[in-house]
Coordinates of C-alpha atoms in Angstrom, one line a residue:
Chain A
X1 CA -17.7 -39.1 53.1
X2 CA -17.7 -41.9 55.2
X3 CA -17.2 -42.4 58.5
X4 CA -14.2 -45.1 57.5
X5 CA -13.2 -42.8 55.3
X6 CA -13.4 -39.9 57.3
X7 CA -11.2 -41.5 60.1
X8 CA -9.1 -43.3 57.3
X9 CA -8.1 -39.3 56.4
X10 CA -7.8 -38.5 60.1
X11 CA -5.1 -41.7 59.9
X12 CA -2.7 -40.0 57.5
X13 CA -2.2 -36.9 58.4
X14 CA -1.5 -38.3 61.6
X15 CA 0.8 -40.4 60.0
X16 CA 3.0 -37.6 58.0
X17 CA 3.0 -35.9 61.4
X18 CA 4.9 -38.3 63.2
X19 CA 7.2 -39.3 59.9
X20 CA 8.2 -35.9 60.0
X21 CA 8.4 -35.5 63.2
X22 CA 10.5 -38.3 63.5
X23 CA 13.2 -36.8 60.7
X24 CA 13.4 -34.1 62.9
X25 CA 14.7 -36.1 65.8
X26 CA 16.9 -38.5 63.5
X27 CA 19.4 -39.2 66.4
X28 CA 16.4 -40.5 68.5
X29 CA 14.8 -42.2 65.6
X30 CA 18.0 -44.3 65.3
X31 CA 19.0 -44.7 69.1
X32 CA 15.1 -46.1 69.6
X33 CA 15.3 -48.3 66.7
X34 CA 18.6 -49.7 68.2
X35 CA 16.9 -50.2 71.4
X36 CA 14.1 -52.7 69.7
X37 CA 16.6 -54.4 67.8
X38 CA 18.8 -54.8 71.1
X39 CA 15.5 -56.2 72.7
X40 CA 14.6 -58.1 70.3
X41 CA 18.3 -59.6 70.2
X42 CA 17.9 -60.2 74.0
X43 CA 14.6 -62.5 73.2
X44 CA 16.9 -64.3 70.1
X45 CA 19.8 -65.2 72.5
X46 CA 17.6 -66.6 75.3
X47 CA 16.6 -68.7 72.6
X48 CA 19.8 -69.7 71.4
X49 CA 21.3 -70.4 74.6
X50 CA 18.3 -73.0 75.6
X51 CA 19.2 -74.7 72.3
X52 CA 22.8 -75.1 73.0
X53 CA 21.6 -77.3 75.4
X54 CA 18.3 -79.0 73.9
X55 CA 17.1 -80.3 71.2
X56 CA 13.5 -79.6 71.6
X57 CA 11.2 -77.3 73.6
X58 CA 7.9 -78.7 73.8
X59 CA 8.1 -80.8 70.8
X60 CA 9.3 -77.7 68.7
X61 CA 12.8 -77.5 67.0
X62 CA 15.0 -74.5 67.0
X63 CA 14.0 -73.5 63.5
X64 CA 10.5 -74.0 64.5
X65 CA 10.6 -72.0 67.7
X66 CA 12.4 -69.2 66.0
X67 CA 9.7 -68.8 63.6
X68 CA 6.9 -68.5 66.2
X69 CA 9.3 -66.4 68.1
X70 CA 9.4 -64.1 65.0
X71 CA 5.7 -64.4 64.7
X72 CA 5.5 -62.9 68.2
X73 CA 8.0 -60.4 67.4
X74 CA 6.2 -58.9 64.8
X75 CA 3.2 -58.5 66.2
X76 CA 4.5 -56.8 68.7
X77 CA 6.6 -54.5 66.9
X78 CA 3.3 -54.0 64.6
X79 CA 1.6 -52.6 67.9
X80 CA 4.5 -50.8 68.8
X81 CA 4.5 -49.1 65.4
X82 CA 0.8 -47.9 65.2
X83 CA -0.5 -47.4 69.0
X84 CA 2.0 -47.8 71.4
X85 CA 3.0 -43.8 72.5
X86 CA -1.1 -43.2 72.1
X87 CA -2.0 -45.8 74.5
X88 CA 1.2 -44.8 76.9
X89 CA 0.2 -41.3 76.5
X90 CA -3.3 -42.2 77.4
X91 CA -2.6 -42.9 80.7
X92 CA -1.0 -39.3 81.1
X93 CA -3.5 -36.9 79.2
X94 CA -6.3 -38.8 81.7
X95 CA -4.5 -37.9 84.7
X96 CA -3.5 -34.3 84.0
X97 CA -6.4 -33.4 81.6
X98 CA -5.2 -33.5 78.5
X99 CA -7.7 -35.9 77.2
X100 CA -9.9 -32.8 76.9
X101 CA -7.9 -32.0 73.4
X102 CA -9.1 -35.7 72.5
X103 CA -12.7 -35.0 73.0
X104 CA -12.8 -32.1 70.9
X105 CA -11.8 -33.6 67.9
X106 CA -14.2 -34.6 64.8
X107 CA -13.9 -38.6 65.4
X108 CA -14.5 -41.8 67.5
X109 CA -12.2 -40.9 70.9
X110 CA -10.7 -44.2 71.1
X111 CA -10.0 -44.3 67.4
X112 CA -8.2 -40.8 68.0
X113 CA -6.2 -41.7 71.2
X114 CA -4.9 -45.0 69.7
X115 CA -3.5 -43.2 66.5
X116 CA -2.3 -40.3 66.9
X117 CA 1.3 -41.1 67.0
X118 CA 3.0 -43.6 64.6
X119 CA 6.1 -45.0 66.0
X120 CA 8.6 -45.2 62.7
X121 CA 10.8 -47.3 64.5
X122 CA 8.9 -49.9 66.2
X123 CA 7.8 -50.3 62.3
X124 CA 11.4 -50.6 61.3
X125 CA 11.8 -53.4 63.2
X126 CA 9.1 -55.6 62.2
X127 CA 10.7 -55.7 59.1
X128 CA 13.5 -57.3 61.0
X129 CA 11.4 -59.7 63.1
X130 CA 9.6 -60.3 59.1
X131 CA 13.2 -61.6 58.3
X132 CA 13.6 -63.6 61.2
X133 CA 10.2 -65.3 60.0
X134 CA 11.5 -66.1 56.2
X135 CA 15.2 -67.0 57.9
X136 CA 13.4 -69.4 60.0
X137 CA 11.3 -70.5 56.9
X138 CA 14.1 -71.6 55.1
X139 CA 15.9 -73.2 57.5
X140 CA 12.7 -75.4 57.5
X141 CA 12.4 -75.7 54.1
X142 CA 9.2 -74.3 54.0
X143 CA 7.4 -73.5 50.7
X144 CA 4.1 -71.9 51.8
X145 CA 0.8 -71.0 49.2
X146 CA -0.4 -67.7 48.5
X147 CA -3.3 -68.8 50.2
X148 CA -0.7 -69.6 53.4
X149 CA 0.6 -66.8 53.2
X150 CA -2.7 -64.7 53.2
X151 CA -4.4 -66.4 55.9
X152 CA -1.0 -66.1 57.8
X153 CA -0.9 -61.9 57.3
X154 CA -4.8 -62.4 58.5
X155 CA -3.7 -64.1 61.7
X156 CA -1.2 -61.8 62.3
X157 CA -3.5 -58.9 61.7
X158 CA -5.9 -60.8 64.3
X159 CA -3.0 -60.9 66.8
X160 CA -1.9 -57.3 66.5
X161 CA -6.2 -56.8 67.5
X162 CA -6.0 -59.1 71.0
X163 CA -2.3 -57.0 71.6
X164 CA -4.3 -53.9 71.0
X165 CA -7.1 -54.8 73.2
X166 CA -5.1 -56.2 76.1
X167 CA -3.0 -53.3 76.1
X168 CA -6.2 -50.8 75.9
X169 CA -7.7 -52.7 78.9
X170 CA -4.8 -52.6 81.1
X171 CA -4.2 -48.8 80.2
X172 CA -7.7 -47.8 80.8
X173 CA -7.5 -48.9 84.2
X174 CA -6.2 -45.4 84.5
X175 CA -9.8 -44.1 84.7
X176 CA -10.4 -45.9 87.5
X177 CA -6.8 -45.9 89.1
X178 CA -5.5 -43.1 88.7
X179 CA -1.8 -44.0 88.0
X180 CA -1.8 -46.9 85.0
X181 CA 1.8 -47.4 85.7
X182 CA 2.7 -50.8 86.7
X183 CA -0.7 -51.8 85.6
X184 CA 1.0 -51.3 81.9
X185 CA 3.7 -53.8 82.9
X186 CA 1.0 -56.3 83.2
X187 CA 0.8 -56.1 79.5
X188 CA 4.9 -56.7 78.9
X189 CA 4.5 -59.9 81.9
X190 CA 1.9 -61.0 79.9
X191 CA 3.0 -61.5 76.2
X192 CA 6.5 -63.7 77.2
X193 CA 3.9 -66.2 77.1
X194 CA 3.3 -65.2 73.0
X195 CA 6.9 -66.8 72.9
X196 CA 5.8 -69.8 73.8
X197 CA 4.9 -73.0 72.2
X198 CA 1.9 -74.1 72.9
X199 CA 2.2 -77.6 74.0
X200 CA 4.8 -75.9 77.0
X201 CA 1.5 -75.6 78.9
X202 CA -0.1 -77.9 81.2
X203 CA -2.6 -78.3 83.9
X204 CA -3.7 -74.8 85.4
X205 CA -1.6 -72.9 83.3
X206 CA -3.0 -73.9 79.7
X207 CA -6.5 -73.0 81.5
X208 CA -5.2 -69.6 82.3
X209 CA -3.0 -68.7 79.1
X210 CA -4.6 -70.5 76.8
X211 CA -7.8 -70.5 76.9
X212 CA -9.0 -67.6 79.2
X213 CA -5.9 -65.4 78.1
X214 CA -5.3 -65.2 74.4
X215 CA -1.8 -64.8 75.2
X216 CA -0.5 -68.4 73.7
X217 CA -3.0 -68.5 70.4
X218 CA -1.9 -64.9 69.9
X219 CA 1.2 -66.0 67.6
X220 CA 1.3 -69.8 67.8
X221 CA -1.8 -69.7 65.6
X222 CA -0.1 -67.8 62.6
X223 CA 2.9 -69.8 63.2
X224 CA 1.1 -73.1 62.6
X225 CA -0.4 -72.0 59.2
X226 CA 3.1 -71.9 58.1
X227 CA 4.1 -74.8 59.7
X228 CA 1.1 -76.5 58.9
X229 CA -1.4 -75.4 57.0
X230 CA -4.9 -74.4 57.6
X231 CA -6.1 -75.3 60.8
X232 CA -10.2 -74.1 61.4
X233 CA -9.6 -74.6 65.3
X234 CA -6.6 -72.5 65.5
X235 CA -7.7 -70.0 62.9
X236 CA -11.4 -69.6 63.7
X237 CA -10.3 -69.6 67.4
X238 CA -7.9 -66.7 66.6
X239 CA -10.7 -64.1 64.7
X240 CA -13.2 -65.2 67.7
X241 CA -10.4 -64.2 70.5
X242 CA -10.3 -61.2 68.3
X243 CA -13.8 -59.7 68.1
X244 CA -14.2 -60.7 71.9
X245 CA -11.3 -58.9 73.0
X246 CA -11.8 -56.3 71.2
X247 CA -15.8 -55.8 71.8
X248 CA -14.6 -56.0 75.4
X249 CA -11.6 -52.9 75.3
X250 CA -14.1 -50.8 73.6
X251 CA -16.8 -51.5 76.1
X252 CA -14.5 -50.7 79.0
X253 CA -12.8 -47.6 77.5
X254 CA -16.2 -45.9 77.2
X255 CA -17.2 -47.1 80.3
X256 CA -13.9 -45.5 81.4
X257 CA -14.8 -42.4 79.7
X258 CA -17.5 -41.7 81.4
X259 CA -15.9 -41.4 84.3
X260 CA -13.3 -38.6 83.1
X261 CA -14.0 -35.3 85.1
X262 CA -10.8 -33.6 83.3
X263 CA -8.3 -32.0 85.3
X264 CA -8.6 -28.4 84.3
X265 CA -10.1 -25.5 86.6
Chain B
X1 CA 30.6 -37.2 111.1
X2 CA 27.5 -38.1 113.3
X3 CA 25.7 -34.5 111.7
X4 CA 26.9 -35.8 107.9
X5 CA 24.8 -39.3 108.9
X6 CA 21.7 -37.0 110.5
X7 CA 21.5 -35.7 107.3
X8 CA 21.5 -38.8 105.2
X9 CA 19.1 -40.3 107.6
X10 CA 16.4 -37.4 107.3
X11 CA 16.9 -38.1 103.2
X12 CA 16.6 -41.8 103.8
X13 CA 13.5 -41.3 105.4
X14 CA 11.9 -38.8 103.2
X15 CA 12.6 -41.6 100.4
X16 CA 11.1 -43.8 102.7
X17 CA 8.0 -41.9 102.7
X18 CA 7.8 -41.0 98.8
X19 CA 8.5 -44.4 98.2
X20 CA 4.9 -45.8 100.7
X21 CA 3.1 -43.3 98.6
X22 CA 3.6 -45.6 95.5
X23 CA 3.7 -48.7 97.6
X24 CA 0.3 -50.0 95.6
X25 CA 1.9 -49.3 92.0
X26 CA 5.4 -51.4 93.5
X27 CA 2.4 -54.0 95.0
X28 CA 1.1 -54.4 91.4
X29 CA 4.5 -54.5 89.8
X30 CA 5.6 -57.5 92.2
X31 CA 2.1 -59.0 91.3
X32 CA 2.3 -58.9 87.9
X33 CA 6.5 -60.1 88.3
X34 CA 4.8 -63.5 89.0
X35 CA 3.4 -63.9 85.7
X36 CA 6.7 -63.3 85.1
X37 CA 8.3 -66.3 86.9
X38 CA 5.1 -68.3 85.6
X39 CA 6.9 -68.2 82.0
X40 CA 10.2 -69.1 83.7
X41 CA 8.8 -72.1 85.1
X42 CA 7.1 -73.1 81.8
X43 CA 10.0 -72.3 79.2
X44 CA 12.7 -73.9 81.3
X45 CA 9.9 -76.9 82.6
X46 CA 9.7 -77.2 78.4
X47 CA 13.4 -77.1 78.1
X48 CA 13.8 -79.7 80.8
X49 CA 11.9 -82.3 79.7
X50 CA 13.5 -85.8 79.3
X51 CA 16.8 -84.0 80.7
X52 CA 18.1 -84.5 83.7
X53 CA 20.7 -81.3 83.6
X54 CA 21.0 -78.7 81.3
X55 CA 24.7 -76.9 82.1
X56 CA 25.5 -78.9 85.0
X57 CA 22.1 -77.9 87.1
X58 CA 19.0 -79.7 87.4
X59 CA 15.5 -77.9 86.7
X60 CA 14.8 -77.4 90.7
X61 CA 18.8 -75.5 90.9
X62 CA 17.4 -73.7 87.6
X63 CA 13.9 -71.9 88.9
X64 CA 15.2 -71.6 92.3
X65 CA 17.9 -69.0 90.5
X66 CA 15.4 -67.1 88.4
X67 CA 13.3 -67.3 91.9
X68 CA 15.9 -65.7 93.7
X69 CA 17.0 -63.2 90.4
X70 CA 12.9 -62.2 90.4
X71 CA 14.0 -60.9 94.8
X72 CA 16.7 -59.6 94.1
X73 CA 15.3 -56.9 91.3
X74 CA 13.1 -55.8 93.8
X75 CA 15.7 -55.8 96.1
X76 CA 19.2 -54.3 94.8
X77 CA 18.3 -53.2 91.3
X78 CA 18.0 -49.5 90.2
X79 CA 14.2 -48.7 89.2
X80 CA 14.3 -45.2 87.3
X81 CA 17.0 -43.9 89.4
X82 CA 18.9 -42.8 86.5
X83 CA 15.5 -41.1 84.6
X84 CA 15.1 -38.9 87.9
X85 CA 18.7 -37.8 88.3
X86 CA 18.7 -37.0 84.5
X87 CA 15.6 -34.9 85.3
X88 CA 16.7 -33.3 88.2
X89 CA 19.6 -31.9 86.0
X90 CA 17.7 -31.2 83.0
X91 CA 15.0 -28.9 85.3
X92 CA 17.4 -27.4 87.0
X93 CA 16.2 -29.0 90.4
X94 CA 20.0 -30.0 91.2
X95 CA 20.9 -26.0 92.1
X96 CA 19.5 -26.7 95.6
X97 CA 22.0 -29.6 96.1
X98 CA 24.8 -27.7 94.7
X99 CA 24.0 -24.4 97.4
X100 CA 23.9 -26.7 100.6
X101 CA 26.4 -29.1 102.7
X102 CA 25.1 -31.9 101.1
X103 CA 26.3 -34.9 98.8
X104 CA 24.1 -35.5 95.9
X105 CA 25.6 -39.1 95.4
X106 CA 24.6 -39.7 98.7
X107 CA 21.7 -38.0 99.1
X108 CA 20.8 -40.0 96.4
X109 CA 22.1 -43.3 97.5
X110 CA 20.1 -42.5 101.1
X111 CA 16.8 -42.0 98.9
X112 CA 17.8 -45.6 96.5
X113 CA 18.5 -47.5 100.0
X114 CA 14.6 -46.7 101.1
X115 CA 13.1 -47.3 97.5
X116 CA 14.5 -50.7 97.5
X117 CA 13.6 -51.2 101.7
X118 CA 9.9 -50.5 100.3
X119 CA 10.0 -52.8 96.9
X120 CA 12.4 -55.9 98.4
X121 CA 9.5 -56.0 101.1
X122 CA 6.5 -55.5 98.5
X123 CA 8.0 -57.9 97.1
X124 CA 7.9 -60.8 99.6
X125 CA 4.3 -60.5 99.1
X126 CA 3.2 -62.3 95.8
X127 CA 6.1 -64.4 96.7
X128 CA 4.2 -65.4 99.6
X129 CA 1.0 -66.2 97.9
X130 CA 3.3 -68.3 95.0
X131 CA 5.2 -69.8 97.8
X132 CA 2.8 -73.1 98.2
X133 CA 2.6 -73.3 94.8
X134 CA 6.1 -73.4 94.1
X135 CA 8.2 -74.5 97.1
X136 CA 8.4 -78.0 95.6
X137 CA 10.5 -76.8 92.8
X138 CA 13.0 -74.9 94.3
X139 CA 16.0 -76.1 96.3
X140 CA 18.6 -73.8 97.9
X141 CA 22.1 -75.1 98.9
X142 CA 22.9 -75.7 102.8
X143 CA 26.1 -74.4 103.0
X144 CA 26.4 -71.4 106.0
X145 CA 29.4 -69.6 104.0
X146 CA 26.8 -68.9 101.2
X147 CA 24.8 -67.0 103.2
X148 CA 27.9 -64.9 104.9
X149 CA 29.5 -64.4 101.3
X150 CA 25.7 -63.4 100.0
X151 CA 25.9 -60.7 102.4
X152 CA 28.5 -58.4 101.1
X153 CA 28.0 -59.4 97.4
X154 CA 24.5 -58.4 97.8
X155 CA 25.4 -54.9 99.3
X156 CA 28.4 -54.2 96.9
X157 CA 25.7 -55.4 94.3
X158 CA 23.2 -52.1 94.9
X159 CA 26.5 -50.6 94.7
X160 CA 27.4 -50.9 91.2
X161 CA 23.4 -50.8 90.2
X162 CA 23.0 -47.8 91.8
X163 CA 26.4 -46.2 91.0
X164 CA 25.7 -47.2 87.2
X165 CA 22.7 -45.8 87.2
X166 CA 23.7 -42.5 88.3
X167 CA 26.3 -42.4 85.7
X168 CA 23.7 -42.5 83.0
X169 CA 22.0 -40.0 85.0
X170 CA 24.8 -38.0 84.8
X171 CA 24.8 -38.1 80.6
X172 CA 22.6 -35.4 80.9
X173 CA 24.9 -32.8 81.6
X174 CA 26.1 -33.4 78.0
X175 CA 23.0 -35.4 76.5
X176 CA 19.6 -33.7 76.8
X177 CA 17.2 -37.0 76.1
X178 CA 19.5 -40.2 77.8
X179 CA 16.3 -42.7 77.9
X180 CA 17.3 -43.7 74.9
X181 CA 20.3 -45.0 76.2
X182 CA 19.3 -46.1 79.6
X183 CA 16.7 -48.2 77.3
X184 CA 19.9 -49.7 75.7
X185 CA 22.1 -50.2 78.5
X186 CA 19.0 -52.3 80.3
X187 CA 18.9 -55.1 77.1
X188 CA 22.6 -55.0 77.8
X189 CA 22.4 -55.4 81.7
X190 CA 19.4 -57.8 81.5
X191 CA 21.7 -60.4 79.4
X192 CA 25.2 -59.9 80.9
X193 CA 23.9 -59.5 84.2
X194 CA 22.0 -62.7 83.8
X195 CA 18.7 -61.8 84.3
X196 CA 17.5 -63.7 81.2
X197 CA 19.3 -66.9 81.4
X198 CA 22.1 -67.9 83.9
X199 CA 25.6 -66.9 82.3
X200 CA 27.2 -70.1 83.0
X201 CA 25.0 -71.0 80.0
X202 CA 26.9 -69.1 78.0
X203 CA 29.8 -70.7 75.7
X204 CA 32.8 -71.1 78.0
X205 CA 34.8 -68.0 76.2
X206 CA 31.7 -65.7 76.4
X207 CA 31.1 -66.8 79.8
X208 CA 35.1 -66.3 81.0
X209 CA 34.4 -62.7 79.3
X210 CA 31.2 -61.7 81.0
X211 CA 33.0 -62.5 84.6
X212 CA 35.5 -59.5 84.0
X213 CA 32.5 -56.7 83.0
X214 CA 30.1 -55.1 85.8
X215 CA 26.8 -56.3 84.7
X216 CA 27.9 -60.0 85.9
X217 CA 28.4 -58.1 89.6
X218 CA 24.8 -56.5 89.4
X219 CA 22.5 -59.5 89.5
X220 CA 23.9 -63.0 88.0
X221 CA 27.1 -62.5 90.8
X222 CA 24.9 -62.7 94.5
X223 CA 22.0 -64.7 92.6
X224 CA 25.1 -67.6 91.7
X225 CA 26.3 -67.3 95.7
X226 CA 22.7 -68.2 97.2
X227 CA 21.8 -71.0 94.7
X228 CA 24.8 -73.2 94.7
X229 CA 26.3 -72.3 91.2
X230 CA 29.5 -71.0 92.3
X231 CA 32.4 -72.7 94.4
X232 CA 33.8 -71.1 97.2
X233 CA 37.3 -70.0 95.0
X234 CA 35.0 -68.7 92.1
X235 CA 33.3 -66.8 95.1
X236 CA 36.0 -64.7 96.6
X237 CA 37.6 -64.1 93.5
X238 CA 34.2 -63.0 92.7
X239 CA 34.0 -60.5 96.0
X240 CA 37.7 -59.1 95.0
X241 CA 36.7 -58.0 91.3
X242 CA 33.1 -56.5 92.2
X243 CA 34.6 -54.6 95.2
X244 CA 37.4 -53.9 92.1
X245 CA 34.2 -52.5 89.9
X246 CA 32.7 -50.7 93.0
X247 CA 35.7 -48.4 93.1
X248 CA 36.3 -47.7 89.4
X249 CA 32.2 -46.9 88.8
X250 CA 32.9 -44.5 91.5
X251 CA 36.0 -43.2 90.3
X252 CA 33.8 -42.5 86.8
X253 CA 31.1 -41.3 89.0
X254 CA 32.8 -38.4 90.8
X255 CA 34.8 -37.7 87.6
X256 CA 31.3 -37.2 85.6
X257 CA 30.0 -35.4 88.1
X258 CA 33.1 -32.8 88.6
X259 CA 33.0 -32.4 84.7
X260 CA 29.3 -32.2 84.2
X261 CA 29.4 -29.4 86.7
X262 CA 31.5 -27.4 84.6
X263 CA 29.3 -27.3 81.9
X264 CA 26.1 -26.4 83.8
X265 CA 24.4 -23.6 83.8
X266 CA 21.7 -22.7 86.7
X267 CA 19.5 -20.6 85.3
X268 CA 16.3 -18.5 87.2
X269 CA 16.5 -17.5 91.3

């Protein structure tokens, strides 16, 4: 069997775990999923509010800034879905020795830690930040291809990689810190900016978050295939981002592994 | 009365101490807080442009508030208060409280007063380093009064955070798991306490609404004094209903407490 395969098995069962798991708890399941949605509401009535009062932010209209603000959304609540309580709980299991139970199982470590719990809700509500995307669609009129439409689900699935990365960096820290928390946070400062259009920044600041921080490209790329069209720059710029973040959180999560002494006696 | 303060000073000062033990994680939270007000500057900068005013205040009036709302968090708002009360209950760690002369609100309060000492100074930090970066673009009102009225809004404002707070806390005695709702109530606190836009944004009937409920007493309410977005009239009718809110969250308060008791059981020796 292969090693994708292998690891693809690993996946689901992993999966059903935390489905079931999550039918036990129903009243959580539900109070979590509110909790998203409310956030996510918060995020729609910032945006609503500016446009009470403006026509235009940076160029974009409110349709148009709704749909990269659904973009963001869902990438986010993709990540939250598939590796957010692994990567929190990584910061834990290093500190109290937990980890050990990671090391010991038949598969890549980093693979294991980021999967092992599936987050039903935070999967819920991408489906509602998908239908902010095709509300914001239509209000635009927009009829996009197949081929739109692919290369727009490729983006995304490119984003959901640099969200991945960025949050395995900052929560590796913990190998060297100790205590991750706060240095997690940096991750939630650091995607606002994934709300953004990308003609908001200027000077220093499109330096920083746009080109040494993927934090801008991140959804306004996918945005703009729907908007319009193919782009190479934006696309090509948002697979490279990818496989450089991403060579760069698995580099530093080994590095950090080598460090773990567990915690047990 | 003096030994009731001695003992809420020694509690004060053991939060004082817990609280330096994380000062570098509250250092990297206030770090990492200016990224923060960097998206602030750049959304509303974008929102701005070609606009004079947007709701009666001009861009500089605008970041100076979410300036002075980024202190203020650091300052007067409840952390994980409510998440350390609720376990407290939930490991039975409140049976020591319950066996001596002590209050637990304000042992409590004594420990939230030094956790906030510690942050709203951590926090003065990156504000520091930002400040040359970002002085031109904000612009506080003159007027003395603002600073007198500040005073008391700002205190009764860590009033009703903190007393909040505790009431979720409190949901344990009947809830097991209350992050859930603490999650909630924060998405709920973040917008009516005007943490994500200013309220006066708001459509007039929302914003006439949002004046009566606590949240708009926890951040937006002081935050509105120091920048200039409140009269003086709007300001001690303001002072009247929080000090209003301050007494009924403390009313619920002691009530949850007194029924929560009853249902407790303290369990082990």
């Amino acid at each position: 069997m292969s090693a994708f395969a292998h690891h693809f098995r690993v996946w689901v069962a992993s999966a059903r775990y935390s489905l079931t798991r999550a039918l036990m708890f129903r009243g959580d399941f539900v109070i979590w999923s509110l909790v998203e949605l409310f956030w996510m509401g918060v995020n729609l009535l910032l945006v609503e509010v500016i446009y009470r009062h403006t026509d235009s932010i940076a160029g974009w209209s409110r349709p148009e800034m709704l749909l990269l603000l659904g973009t963001s959304l869902l990438i986010q609540r993709l990540l939250m879905g598939f590796f957010w309580s692994g990567l929190y709980d990584l910061g834990r299991n290093v500190r109290n020795g937990h980890l050990d139970f990671f090391l010991a199982q038949p598969g890549s470590v980093m693979f294991m830690v980021s999967t092992r719990k599936l987050d039903p809700d935070g999967l819920v509500n991408s489906v509602v930040a998908l239908g902010l995307v095709v509300y914001a669609a239509g209000e635009l009129g927009l009829r996009p291809s197949p081929g739109q439409l692919a290369l727009y689900a490729l983006l995304v699935g490119c984003g959901l990689v640099i969200h991945y990365s960025v949050l395995m960096l900052s929560t590796a820290s913990v190998f060297w810190l100790t205590s991750a928390q706060g240095v997690e946070g940096g991750y939630f400062s650091l995607i606002e900016f994934s709300r953004m259009p990308r003609e908001a920044f200027r000077g220093a600041a499109e330096v920083i978050f746009v080109w040494l921080l993927p934090v801008v490209v991140v959804s306004n790329a996918p945005a703009r295939v729907l908007l319009h069209g193919f782009e190479p720059a934006w696309a090509l710029g948002l697979a490279g981002f990818a496989a450089l973040w991403l060579g760069l959180a698995v580099i530093v999560f080994h590095r950090g592994l080598r460090r773990y002494a567990s915690a047990s006696s | 009365m003096l030994r009731a303060a001695g003992k809420y000073r020694q509690a004060f000062l053991l939060g004082l101490q817990g609280s330096l033990v994380y000062r570098w994680n509250f250092a990297v939270r206030g770090f990492f807080s200016l990224f923060h007000l960097a998206a602030v500057f750049i959304l509303w900068g974008a929102a701005f442009a070609g606009r004079e005013q947007v709701g009666g205040f001009d861009l500089r009036q605008t970041l100076t508030y979410f300036t002075t709302i980024l202190f203020l968090q650091f300052l007067i708002s409840a952390f994980n208060e409510d998440y350390q009360i609720s376990e407290e209950i939930r490991q039975g760690l409140i049976n020591q409280f319950l066996l001596k002369p002590i209050n637990y609100f304000l042992y409590r309060l004594s420990i939230f007063a030094a956790a906030r000492l510690v942050s709203g100074a951590l926090i003065l930090l990156p504000l520091a380093v930002a400040y040359p970066f970002i002085h031109e673009a904000l612009s506080f009102p003159s007027e003395p009064w603002r600073l007198a009225a500040a005073v008391p809004a700002l205190f009764l404002s860590a009033l009703v955070q903190f007393t909040i707070a505790y009431c979720f806390g409190l949901m344990t005695f009947w809830f097991l798991e209350i992050q859930g709702l603490v999650v909630l109530s924060m998405a709920v606190e973040a917008v009516l306490g005007g943490q994500i836009f200013p309220l006066d944004l708001l459509p007039p009937a929302l914003h006439a609404v949002a004046r009566f409920l606590p949240f708009y007493y926890q951040m937006y309410f002081p935050a509105a004094i120091l920048t200039g977005r409140i009269g003086p009239t709007e300001t001690a009718e303001g002072l009247a209903l929080q000090a209003s809110w301050v007494v009924l969250l403390l009313l619920l308060a002691h009530a949850l407490w007194v029924r929560g008791l009853r249902r407790h059981t303290a369990v082990g020796g």
